[in-house]
XYZ file of C-alpha atoms in Angstrom:
676
model
C 6.651 18.098 -8.567
C 9.382 17.286 -5.948
C 8.575 14.186 -4.105
C 10.640 14.926 -1.114
C 9.759 17.813 1.503
C 12.398 20.327 2.481
C 13.021 20.603 6.314
C 10.896 23.657 6.666
C 8.017 22.264 4.781
C 8.166 19.217 6.745
C 8.264 21.083 10.034
C 5.446 23.273 9.016
C 3.445 20.235 8.017
C 4.055 18.720 11.506
C 3.070 21.707 13.399
C -0.205 21.962 11.333
C -1.190 18.507 12.063
C -0.356 18.971 15.784
C -2.439 22.113 16.001
C -5.257 20.656 13.930
C -5.725 17.410 15.941
C -5.124 18.762 19.372
C -5.272 22.567 19.646
C -5.644 22.874 23.362
C -2.277 20.926 23.981
C -0.464 22.796 21.210
C -1.440 26.117 22.628
C -0.513 24.929 26.160
C 2.900 24.085 24.958
C 3.137 27.398 23.095
C 2.319 29.252 26.627
C 5.041 27.292 28.242
C 7.629 28.339 25.472
C 6.632 32.048 25.892
C 7.032 31.788 29.781
C 10.413 30.176 29.564
C 11.443 32.903 26.874
C 10.320 35.694 29.335
C 12.014 34.253 32.237
C 15.245 34.045 30.225
C 14.898 37.468 29.184
C 14.279 38.561 32.814
C 17.170 36.532 33.980
C 19.437 38.389 31.385
C 18.181 41.884 32.517
C 18.778 41.178 36.081
C 22.360 40.038 35.418
C 23.043 43.382 33.668
C 22.608 45.143 37.255
C 25.729 46.070 39.022
C 24.208 44.857 42.242
C 24.025 41.377 41.061
C 27.679 40.856 39.881
C 29.268 37.665 40.880
C 25.961 35.817 41.219
C 25.344 32.578 39.430
C 22.714 32.131 36.747
C 20.843 29.640 38.774
C 20.201 32.169 41.593
C 19.358 34.903 38.928
C 16.705 32.499 37.364
C 15.211 31.958 40.778
C 15.242 35.633 41.626
C 13.534 36.380 38.115
C 10.751 34.041 38.762
C 10.236 35.428 42.251
C 9.942 39.082 40.993
C 7.469 37.743 38.499
C 5.297 36.038 41.192
C 5.969 38.724 44.063
C 6.408 42.182 42.676
C 7.271 43.540 46.238
C 10.555 42.213 45.762
C 11.699 44.943 43.491
C 11.753 47.556 46.483
C 15.069 46.355 47.785
C 16.405 48.250 44.623
C 14.534 51.595 45.721
C 17.835 53.556 46.164
C 19.095 52.521 42.702
C 16.837 54.230 39.788
C 18.087 52.216 37.124
C 18.040 49.044 38.956
C 14.420 49.953 39.992
C 13.519 50.387 36.251
C 14.831 47.067 35.312
C 13.184 45.272 38.154
C 9.931 46.982 37.207
C 10.296 45.732 33.609
C 10.857 42.074 35.034
C 7.679 42.515 37.033
C 5.453 43.687 34.018
C 6.935 40.775 31.817
C 5.819 38.496 34.660
C 2.323 40.086 34.792
C 2.015 39.620 31.002
C 3.153 35.968 30.928
C 2.031 34.382 34.115
C -0.798 36.424 34.997
C -2.486 38.466 32.229
C -1.093 36.275 29.469
C -2.080 32.807 31.098
C -5.248 33.874 32.605
C -6.633 36.569 30.239
C -5.142 36.952 26.798
C -4.074 33.371 26.392
C -7.382 32.181 27.507
C -9.318 34.052 24.905
C -6.761 32.690 22.180
C -7.334 28.992 23.223
C -11.142 29.640 23.233
C -10.994 31.187 19.655
C -8.835 28.355 18.492
C -11.241 25.580 19.917
C -14.216 27.548 18.164
C -12.643 27.578 14.839
C -11.541 23.987 15.212
C -14.958 22.964 16.138
C -16.450 24.846 13.257
C -13.833 23.199 11.039
C -13.567 26.145 8.824
C -9.936 26.820 9.298
C -7.670 26.478 6.389
C -4.886 23.777 6.536
C -1.496 24.978 5.614
C -0.360 21.846 3.967
C 1.753 21.034 0.799
C 2.408 17.696 -1.130
C 0.118 15.865 1.128
C -2.188 13.035 0.153
C -5.883 13.647 0.296
C -8.622 10.952 0.612
C -11.950 11.837 -0.333
C -14.850 9.859 1.070
C -14.368 6.872 3.428
C -14.720 3.172 3.435
C -13.387 0.098 4.927
C -10.192 0.053 2.903
C -9.004 3.563 4.175
C -7.674 2.214 7.557
C -5.539 -0.375 5.647
C -4.263 2.460 3.485
C -2.949 4.291 6.696
C -1.639 1.213 8.012
C 0.359 0.551 5.073
C 1.976 4.083 5.215
C 3.805 2.991 8.572
C 6.201 0.886 6.552
C 7.034 3.857 4.360
C 8.952 7.205 5.124
C 6.453 8.508 7.733
C 8.267 11.749 8.209
C 7.518 12.757 4.475
C 3.769 11.372 4.442
C 0.819 13.465 5.553
C -2.696 12.352 4.869
C -5.962 14.405 5.131
C -9.398 12.503 5.131
C -12.406 14.393 4.058
C -15.707 12.655 4.675
C -19.136 13.338 5.993
C -19.075 10.257 8.213
C -18.432 10.620 12.032
C -14.800 11.727 12.776
C -14.579 9.851 16.005
C -15.921 6.666 14.409
C -13.233 6.875 11.710
C -10.255 7.616 14.195
C -11.482 4.594 16.175
C -11.527 2.225 13.243
C -8.170 3.223 12.185
C -6.812 2.694 15.825
C -8.452 -0.687 16.176
C -6.693 -1.798 12.960
C -3.296 -0.843 14.489
C -4.101 -2.434 17.812
C -4.936 -5.695 16.102
C -1.963 -6.037 13.642
C 0.798 -3.772 14.848
C 0.302 -2.438 18.353
C 3.999 -0.871 18.239
C 3.354 1.599 15.332
C 0.924 4.434 14.827
C 0.642 6.822 12.057
C 0.300 10.296 13.413
C 0.516 12.633 10.479
C -3.031 12.449 9.642
C -6.004 14.961 9.882
C -9.610 13.706 9.587
C -12.085 16.535 8.505
C -15.731 16.298 8.475
C -17.349 17.900 5.300
C -18.433 17.109 1.827
C -16.114 16.269 -1.072
C -18.572 18.365 -3.394
C -18.150 21.534 -1.435
C -15.602 24.015 -2.809
C -15.276 25.499 0.802
C -14.248 22.321 2.185
C -11.815 21.566 -0.539
C -10.138 24.915 0.036
C -9.891 24.268 3.668
C -7.869 20.875 3.060
C -5.597 22.634 0.564
C -6.393 20.130 -2.176
C -4.888 22.270 -5.044
C -1.502 21.753 -3.148
C -1.890 18.081 -2.648
C 0.338 15.607 -4.044
C -2.362 12.903 -4.716
C -6.225 12.842 -4.439
C -7.875 9.394 -3.855
C -11.452 9.363 -4.836
C -13.073 6.578 -2.745
C -16.434 5.140 -2.874
C -18.412 5.917 -0.114
C -18.882 3.260 2.551
C -21.366 3.436 5.460
C -23.482 1.145 7.648
C -25.607 -0.940 5.358
C -27.469 -4.312 5.436
C -26.864 -5.345 2.204
C -25.154 -4.058 -0.978
C -27.297 -4.516 -4.124
C -26.221 -4.086 -7.704
C -28.136 -0.813 -7.771
C -26.160 0.383 -4.774
C -22.778 -0.581 -6.573
C -23.822 1.305 -9.606
C -24.830 4.354 -7.464
C -21.316 4.331 -5.851
C -19.616 4.088 -9.180
C -21.687 7.031 -10.592
C -20.807 9.039 -7.446
C -17.140 8.568 -8.047
C -17.491 9.726 -11.652
C -19.650 12.899 -10.442
C -16.861 13.679 -7.943
C -14.163 13.110 -10.383
C -15.833 15.716 -12.959
C -16.271 18.102 -10.030
C -12.696 17.787 -8.823
C -11.581 18.343 -12.482
C -13.608 21.505 -12.658
C -12.243 22.614 -9.250
C -8.648 22.272 -10.112
C -9.014 24.021 -13.395
C -10.404 27.108 -11.816
C -7.571 27.158 -9.066
C -4.388 27.842 -10.763
C -1.334 25.810 -9.403
C 2.300 25.181 -10.284
C 1.560 21.578 -10.317
C -1.778 19.899 -10.424
C -2.196 16.812 -8.034
C -2.632 13.217 -9.483
C -6.114 11.909 -9.495
C -6.716 8.273 -8.353
C -10.427 7.183 -8.888
C -11.711 3.978 -7.208
C -14.135 2.105 -9.342
C -15.650 -1.523 -9.331
C -16.560 -1.930 -13.077
C -14.902 -1.521 -16.305
C -17.660 0.811 -17.911
C -16.979 3.432 -15.169
C -13.311 3.049 -15.506
C -13.618 3.700 -19.229
C -15.718 6.805 -18.694
C -13.130 8.449 -16.424
C -10.173 7.238 -18.726
C -11.837 8.826 -21.739
C -12.924 12.053 -19.954
C -11.029 15.190 -21.339
C -9.234 15.735 -18.307
C -7.245 19.140 -18.561
C -4.476 18.034 -16.254
C -3.166 15.563 -19.030
C -1.914 12.181 -17.752
C -2.521 12.813 -13.985
C -5.827 10.687 -13.979
C -5.759 6.950 -13.089
C -9.061 5.133 -12.666
C -8.597 1.868 -10.620
C -11.051 -1.015 -11.266
C -10.249 -2.937 -8.023
C -12.248 -5.960 -9.019
C -10.420 -6.408 -12.160
C -7.004 -6.149 -10.252
C -8.071 -8.389 -7.612
C -9.490 -10.962 -10.174
C -6.274 -11.073 -12.106
C -4.242 -11.420 -8.735
C -6.572 -14.427 -7.708
C -6.376 -15.932 -11.076
C -2.592 -16.152 -11.341
C -2.475 -17.273 -7.622
C -4.696 -20.204 -8.205
C -2.211 -21.027 -10.972
C 0.861 -20.246 -9.149
C -0.218 -20.252 -5.503
C 3.291 -19.009 -4.277
C 2.845 -15.669 -5.938
C 0.249 -14.646 -3.568
C 2.828 -13.385 -0.893
C 5.218 -12.179 -3.561
C 2.584 -9.994 -5.246
C 1.592 -8.491 -1.704
C 5.338 -7.993 -1.183
C 5.752 -5.922 -4.200
C 2.717 -3.618 -3.979
C 3.029 -2.966 -0.195
C 5.548 -0.798 1.608
C 6.343 -3.693 3.916
C 9.228 -4.880 1.843
C 10.301 -3.721 -1.588
C 8.381 -1.597 -4.050
C 8.579 -0.459 -7.648
C 10.361 2.734 -8.506
C 10.969 4.782 -11.684
C 14.072 6.459 -12.278
C 15.843 8.018 -15.228
C 17.612 5.604 -17.470
C 21.386 6.248 -16.937
C 23.075 7.304 -20.174
C 24.728 4.333 -21.941
C 23.920 1.840 -19.326
C 21.995 -1.174 -20.695
C 19.835 -3.535 -18.090
C 22.709 -6.031 -18.127
C 25.235 -3.245 -16.993
C 22.931 -2.027 -14.405
C 22.387 -5.380 -12.802
C 26.344 -5.533 -12.469
C 26.367 -2.093 -10.792
C 23.521 -2.050 -8.386
C 24.008 -2.829 -4.814
C 20.645 -4.416 -3.972
C 18.129 -2.570 -6.472
C 16.776 -4.664 -9.341
C 16.255 -3.047 -12.778
C 13.474 -4.633 -14.577
C 12.665 -2.786 -17.744
C 12.704 0.291 -19.845
C 9.699 2.508 -20.705
C 10.425 5.689 -22.518
C 13.020 7.596 -20.657
C 12.523 5.721 -17.376
C 13.746 2.704 -16.056
C 11.668 0.442 -13.672
C 13.367 -0.760 -10.465
C 12.477 -3.187 -7.727
C 14.060 -1.815 -4.335
C 13.512 -1.199 -0.624
C 14.183 2.410 -1.214
C 14.506 4.942 -3.984
C 17.644 5.983 -2.094
C 19.108 2.437 -2.758
C 19.102 2.832 -6.664
C 22.876 3.300 -7.485
C 23.663 6.330 -9.507
C 27.300 5.464 -10.470
C 27.846 4.183 -14.173
C 30.359 1.736 -13.414
C 29.786 -1.949 -13.101
C 32.893 -4.488 -12.773
C 31.176 -7.603 -11.977
C 32.030 -10.369 -14.294
C 29.945 -13.679 -14.646
C 31.933 -16.710 -13.444
C 29.552 -19.550 -14.204
C 29.685 -20.420 -17.800
C 26.549 -19.744 -20.010
C 25.009 -22.862 -21.806
C 25.871 -23.480 -25.448
C 22.269 -22.942 -26.554
C 19.784 -20.347 -25.444
C 17.772 -21.490 -22.384
C 14.231 -21.945 -23.028
C 12.537 -22.520 -19.685
C 9.622 -24.854 -19.312
C 6.894 -22.962 -17.400
C 4.509 -25.896 -16.508
C 4.108 -29.424 -17.554
C 1.107 -30.715 -15.721
C -2.608 -30.376 -16.411
C -4.203 -28.626 -13.425
C -7.727 -28.268 -12.536
C -8.894 -25.345 -10.621
C -12.194 -25.630 -8.207
C -13.754 -21.891 -7.987
C -16.284 -22.013 -5.071
C -18.492 -18.918 -4.720
C -19.406 -16.181 -7.276
C -19.052 -12.356 -6.929
C -17.915 -9.507 -9.092
C -14.468 -10.611 -9.522
C -15.300 -14.069 -10.994
C -15.563 -12.505 -14.587
C -12.124 -11.035 -14.339
C -10.816 -14.448 -12.903
C -12.200 -16.359 -15.805
C -10.948 -13.820 -18.579
C -7.431 -13.950 -16.935
C -7.354 -17.722 -16.945
C -8.381 -17.921 -20.600
C -5.722 -15.430 -21.480
C -3.179 -17.573 -19.542
C -4.310 -20.571 -21.325
C -4.146 -18.853 -24.746
C -0.437 -17.702 -24.042
C 0.584 -21.095 -22.843
C -1.555 -23.552 -25.170
C 0.503 -26.678 -24.057
C -0.677 -25.897 -20.312
C -4.082 -27.678 -20.374
C -5.710 -25.781 -17.433
C -9.606 -26.499 -16.657
C -11.873 -25.010 -14.170
C -14.795 -26.272 -12.136
C -17.310 -23.748 -10.734
C -19.122 -24.547 -7.565
C -21.650 -22.750 -5.457
C -24.938 -22.818 -3.562
C -28.397 -22.968 -5.326
C -29.133 -19.264 -4.940
C -26.269 -18.498 -7.485
C -26.782 -21.507 -9.716
C -28.047 -19.487 -12.512
C -25.018 -17.028 -12.472
C -22.452 -19.680 -12.645
C -24.329 -21.799 -15.336
C -24.194 -18.569 -17.402
C -20.467 -18.371 -17.022
C -19.948 -22.341 -17.885
C -21.971 -21.771 -21.053
C -20.529 -18.480 -22.160
C -18.567 -18.817 -25.466
C -15.739 -16.581 -24.376
C -14.769 -18.995 -21.289
C -15.526 -22.416 -23.198
C -11.946 -23.248 -23.552
C -11.689 -23.606 -19.689
C -14.561 -26.076 -19.254
C -14.330 -29.707 -20.495
C -17.299 -31.843 -21.078
C -17.073 -33.272 -17.507
C -16.928 -29.756 -16.065
C -19.236 -27.887 -18.287
C -22.040 -28.373 -15.673
C -21.104 -26.451 -12.374
C -21.457 -28.118 -9.024
C -24.459 -27.010 -7.069
C -24.771 -27.663 -3.393
C -28.338 -26.966 -1.623
C -26.822 -25.349 1.516
C -23.825 -23.950 2.578
C -23.343 -26.355 5.338
C -23.510 -29.444 2.981
C -20.351 -31.396 3.224
C -18.270 -32.138 -0.015
C -15.413 -34.240 -1.024
C -15.276 -37.887 -0.282
C -18.450 -37.592 1.761
C -20.261 -36.320 -1.309
C -20.624 -38.924 -3.936
C -21.521 -36.538 -6.691
C -18.344 -34.751 -6.647
C -14.758 -35.796 -6.026
C -11.603 -33.612 -5.163
C -9.125 -36.219 -6.298
C -8.077 -34.623 -9.540
C -8.335 -30.953 -8.343
C -4.990 -29.055 -7.859
C -6.104 -25.528 -6.485
C -9.228 -24.409 -4.659
C -10.094 -20.790 -4.765
C -12.748 -19.643 -2.190
C -14.505 -16.433 -3.159
C -16.405 -14.165 -0.838
C -19.914 -12.725 -1.303
C -19.571 -8.898 -1.930
C -23.360 -8.296 -1.561
C -23.826 -9.476 1.977
C -24.351 -7.650 5.144
C -21.434 -6.649 7.344
C -22.420 -9.075 9.973
C -22.191 -12.026 7.466
C -19.101 -10.852 5.620
C -16.821 -13.829 4.691
C -19.364 -16.401 5.923
C -19.364 -18.614 2.656
C -15.490 -18.930 2.110
C -14.915 -19.762 5.823
C -17.687 -22.181 6.026
C -16.675 -23.885 2.719
C -12.846 -23.791 3.763
C -13.894 -25.501 7.141
C -15.834 -28.273 5.181
C -12.807 -28.935 3.124
C -10.650 -29.144 6.321
C -13.172 -31.480 7.906
C -12.803 -33.997 5.172
C -8.917 -33.890 5.508
C -8.481 -32.488 2.013
C -6.227 -29.299 2.953
C -2.973 -31.178 2.517
C -3.816 -32.302 -1.032
C -4.635 -28.954 -2.367
C -3.412 -25.385 -2.714
C -6.102 -23.440 -1.003
C -6.651 -19.471 -1.817
C -9.280 -17.974 0.426
C -10.587 -14.628 -0.183
C -11.483 -12.525 2.924
C -12.847 -9.038 2.972
C -12.184 -8.406 6.548
C -8.598 -8.490 7.658
C -9.508 -9.783 11.115
C -10.877 -13.142 9.344
C -7.373 -13.814 8.210
C -6.303 -14.738 11.675
C -9.236 -17.423 11.801
C -7.826 -19.413 8.869
C -4.921 -21.628 9.984
C -2.215 -21.426 7.553
C -1.507 -25.174 6.893
C 0.987 -26.409 4.511
C 0.200 -24.595 1.162
C -2.827 -22.562 2.285
C -2.717 -19.189 0.840
C -5.007 -16.321 1.961
C -5.882 -13.474 -0.416
C -7.131 -10.647 1.596
C -8.932 -8.420 -0.646
C -9.063 -5.222 1.599
C -5.193 -5.565 2.288
C -4.316 -6.043 -1.467
C -6.149 -3.128 -2.740
C -5.443 -0.915 0.318
C -1.600 -1.608 -0.150
C -2.156 -0.786 -3.852
C -3.750 2.426 -3.178
C -1.129 3.426 -0.456
C 1.597 2.814 -3.091
C -0.164 4.740 -6.035
C -0.915 7.480 -3.516
C 2.973 8.313 -3.534
C 3.434 7.585 -7.233
C 0.407 6.705 -9.408
C 2.660 6.162 -12.283
C 3.192 2.705 -10.850
C -0.253 1.589 -11.574
C 0.749 0.719 -15.228
C 3.458 -1.492 -14.237
C 1.652 -3.365 -11.404
C -1.362 -3.905 -13.677
C 1.047 -5.185 -16.531
C 2.632 -7.590 -14.206
C -0.436 -9.520 -13.453
C -1.947 -9.240 -17.076
C -1.370 -11.905 -19.671
C -1.059 -11.515 -23.449
C -4.229 -10.573 -25.524
C -6.256 -9.490 -22.542
C -8.478 -6.945 -24.243
C -10.113 -5.884 -20.903
C -6.866 -4.678 -19.457
C -5.607 -1.324 -20.759
C -3.338 1.208 -19.089
C -3.705 4.753 -18.409
C -2.942 5.688 -22.180
C -5.703 3.163 -23.207
C -3.118 0.726 -24.683
C -2.719 -2.969 -23.853
C -0.731 -4.105 -21.131
C 1.759 -6.675 -22.541
C 5.294 -5.565 -21.489
C 5.979 -8.162 -18.521
C 4.540 -10.996 -16.572
C 5.450 -12.286 -13.104
C 5.822 -16.051 -12.915
C 6.821 -18.638 -10.297
C 8.303 -21.734 -11.627
C 9.812 -25.052 -9.947
C 13.461 -25.016 -10.501
C 13.588 -28.497 -12.218
C 11.088 -27.316 -14.715
C 12.611 -23.768 -15.325
C 16.184 -25.459 -15.926
C 14.673 -28.233 -18.148
C 14.293 -31.150 -15.902
C 17.493 -30.501 -13.890
C 17.234 -33.037 -11.107
C 20.267 -31.719 -9.222
C 20.974 -28.803 -6.836
C 21.946 -25.640 -8.741
C 24.538 -23.489 -6.973
C 25.380 -19.830 -7.604
C 27.966 -17.935 -5.657
C 25.421 -14.981 -5.068
C 22.259 -13.659 -5.947
C 23.690 -11.398 -8.563
C 25.401 -14.470 -10.372
C 21.881 -16.174 -10.514
C 20.199 -13.110 -11.857
C 22.872 -12.429 -14.643
C 23.286 -16.078 -15.620
C 19.447 -16.556 -16.150
C 19.070 -12.971 -17.983
C 21.855 -13.817 -20.296
C 21.115 -17.525 -20.907
C 17.402 -16.875 -21.916
C 18.458 -13.935 -24.061
C 17.100 -11.270 -21.766
C 13.665 -12.881 -21.879
C 13.512 -13.821 -18.009
C 14.815 -11.762 -15.141
C 14.744 -13.674 -11.595
C 13.635 -11.368 -8.883
C 13.368 -13.984 -6.063
C 12.964 -17.598 -5.063
C 10.555 -19.662 -2.955
C 12.056 -22.170 -0.372
C 9.864 -24.147 1.867
C 6.874 -22.137 0.967
C 8.556 -18.988 1.765
C 8.895 -16.130 -0.728
C 12.310 -14.244 -0.816
C 12.944 -11.213 -3.089
C 16.495 -10.642 -3.963
C 16.524 -6.909 -3.588
C 15.236 -7.294 0.320
C 18.173 -5.944 2.541
C 18.598 -4.891 5.946
C 21.259 -2.258 5.239
C 24.095 -4.595 6.003
C 26.376 -6.765 3.898
C 23.491 -8.548 2.293
C 23.120 -7.009 -1.033
C 23.175 -8.806 -4.517
C 26.801 -9.850 -4.081
C 25.650 -12.255 -1.074
C 23.501 -15.426 -0.726
C 21.570 -14.050 2.073
C 17.723 -14.388 1.674
C 15.453 -12.214 3.876
C 11.844 -12.767 4.233
C 9.401 -9.771 4.169
C 8.561 -9.764 7.741
C 12.092 -9.643 9.133
C 11.450 -13.280 10.803
C 14.898 -14.390 11.978
C 13.753 -18.052 11.907
C 13.208 -17.682 8.102
C 16.311 -15.953 7.212
C 19.004 -17.874 5.261
C 22.505 -17.162 5.566
C 24.692 -19.192 3.367
C 28.068 -18.815 1.425
C 26.207 -19.488 -1.875
C 22.841 -19.711 -3.334
C 21.471 -23.059 -3.818
C 18.225 -24.050 -5.637
C 16.889 -27.294 -4.976
C 14.742 -29.126 -7.660
C 11.594 -28.532 -5.672
C 12.322 -24.878 -4.911
C 10.712 -22.210 -7.187
C 12.334 -19.275 -9.018
C 10.271 -16.020 -9.186
C 11.126 -14.307 -12.720
C 9.713 -11.392 -14.583
C 9.137 -12.561 -18.176
C 9.799 -9.540 -20.549
C 7.396 -9.772 -23.389
């Protein structure tokens, strides 16, 4: 299926959106256009009269309008039969458009449109749009992220049984808080049931590009384990229903299906289901994805902003393109202007770029590496310390966090990573079970095998708490409760974070705070190494990208999955082991180099590392002063790979680095894709 809309398809989609969202205003503009057309036609008829030769067009327009309003003006032509007939026609046009049309016929049309719109039974004439079935708190963030993409080619329809006005208000509130200057207008919100064939027909589901099956979220006081199981089962039932619906509606190209689930069992049920559309189904276990992101961020905190940069439309994204015949990755790096080729899979090549249009299509690359390669193959040192991670809190992501840390430790056995679990008394039994589980035993030493339990969430810890010391802790990960009420969301991580701040420990640790509500992000002051992981934002950005191209899921999942992670399988039920993303201090990566490393451009650094490591490591960015820069970021000016210009994700001019050469200090970090 073609991804880009033609001019007429885009025009028809826009007219459909305007007519659906505001039928009254649409019909009013249509009436004005008809009146203007009739006045123009009347003016043309009057200019044909011999009596009006020599008169200007402005005078004729005024005369035509006068005749339409005052029919008696035609009697001045009573001695000229032809002129009288023409003026009578003009009067009739005026009666149709200004009198009968506006007051009578047009009024009945507007009434009919309003009635049909109120009944919500009018079929939408949309194609290649994105359909979201069900509504929860992640949907507004999905809509928000589309504002950083090609909005003219993006059309979204939401079908839910929740109140239409409430959904619209929540979306508008998110824009007003985070980006008052932007607004996504190509959206239709419909009331109805995703299990209704009539409602699916009405939103043109079979002509959609992608269908997102979301877990239903409503007003609730507490989410229990049974509620979560019911939500997953409801998504599975909806998936089966959509599969049956699409099989009965023949279409040239079936839409891709994205199913949101929160556990591995439901994910496997959907992945193994005999879906007749082939490889067009993609179950997404958001707890697993977020757990992996939090795990790698706890080990390498600078990757937090980098990963968000890659999975959101605000900055650069992943794109798949056909492999140019006879062009290797090395040759492709030489010829690209700003896009970054990463790896090949089948007949496709994965790129990191701001836009698919920026991927170069030429087959010539004349760039030659000036910096001499080392005599021996460079084998980077990833880490040389023995960090200890403190995880405060317990939720459904903790299992995946620990699994990912175990796989990381197994992949890098010299990296003696250890974990300490901490929570309040109510979750003591849960975290003790994790500490005693054999599959996680490698993470807990004799001194950390027993979790730290505090009786109350307001109990201080750190130097004030003699039972536990933070002196040997490198990173602190605060987890939010995902079974609390809406009024208490993010209570535990925010209070524990504040406790750490009060004991003046923030400067000594890398803090990663999970918040479920985007508005709570602004509460946390980003001091020094503070990193904020926003669950809703990460997942919503991921869904937004997958809504445009679901095939990206396998590569995003692969990027944050370490070797031998049996729990992580792609859409074809194969282990994800093709690549990893890492952020390493420059002095470690280049083997205890204590001097500044200088490269003439970003392209020279990329090619030099890629060739020196035997194509095992591909630099995609760097971290300077705790700010992440990706090399494929560009403003469309002379700041491509052949320059040393470094651009932040948010276009902050104060963070932009303009230099004649790219310099890596020993304490800077280099962001690389490790090609397994």
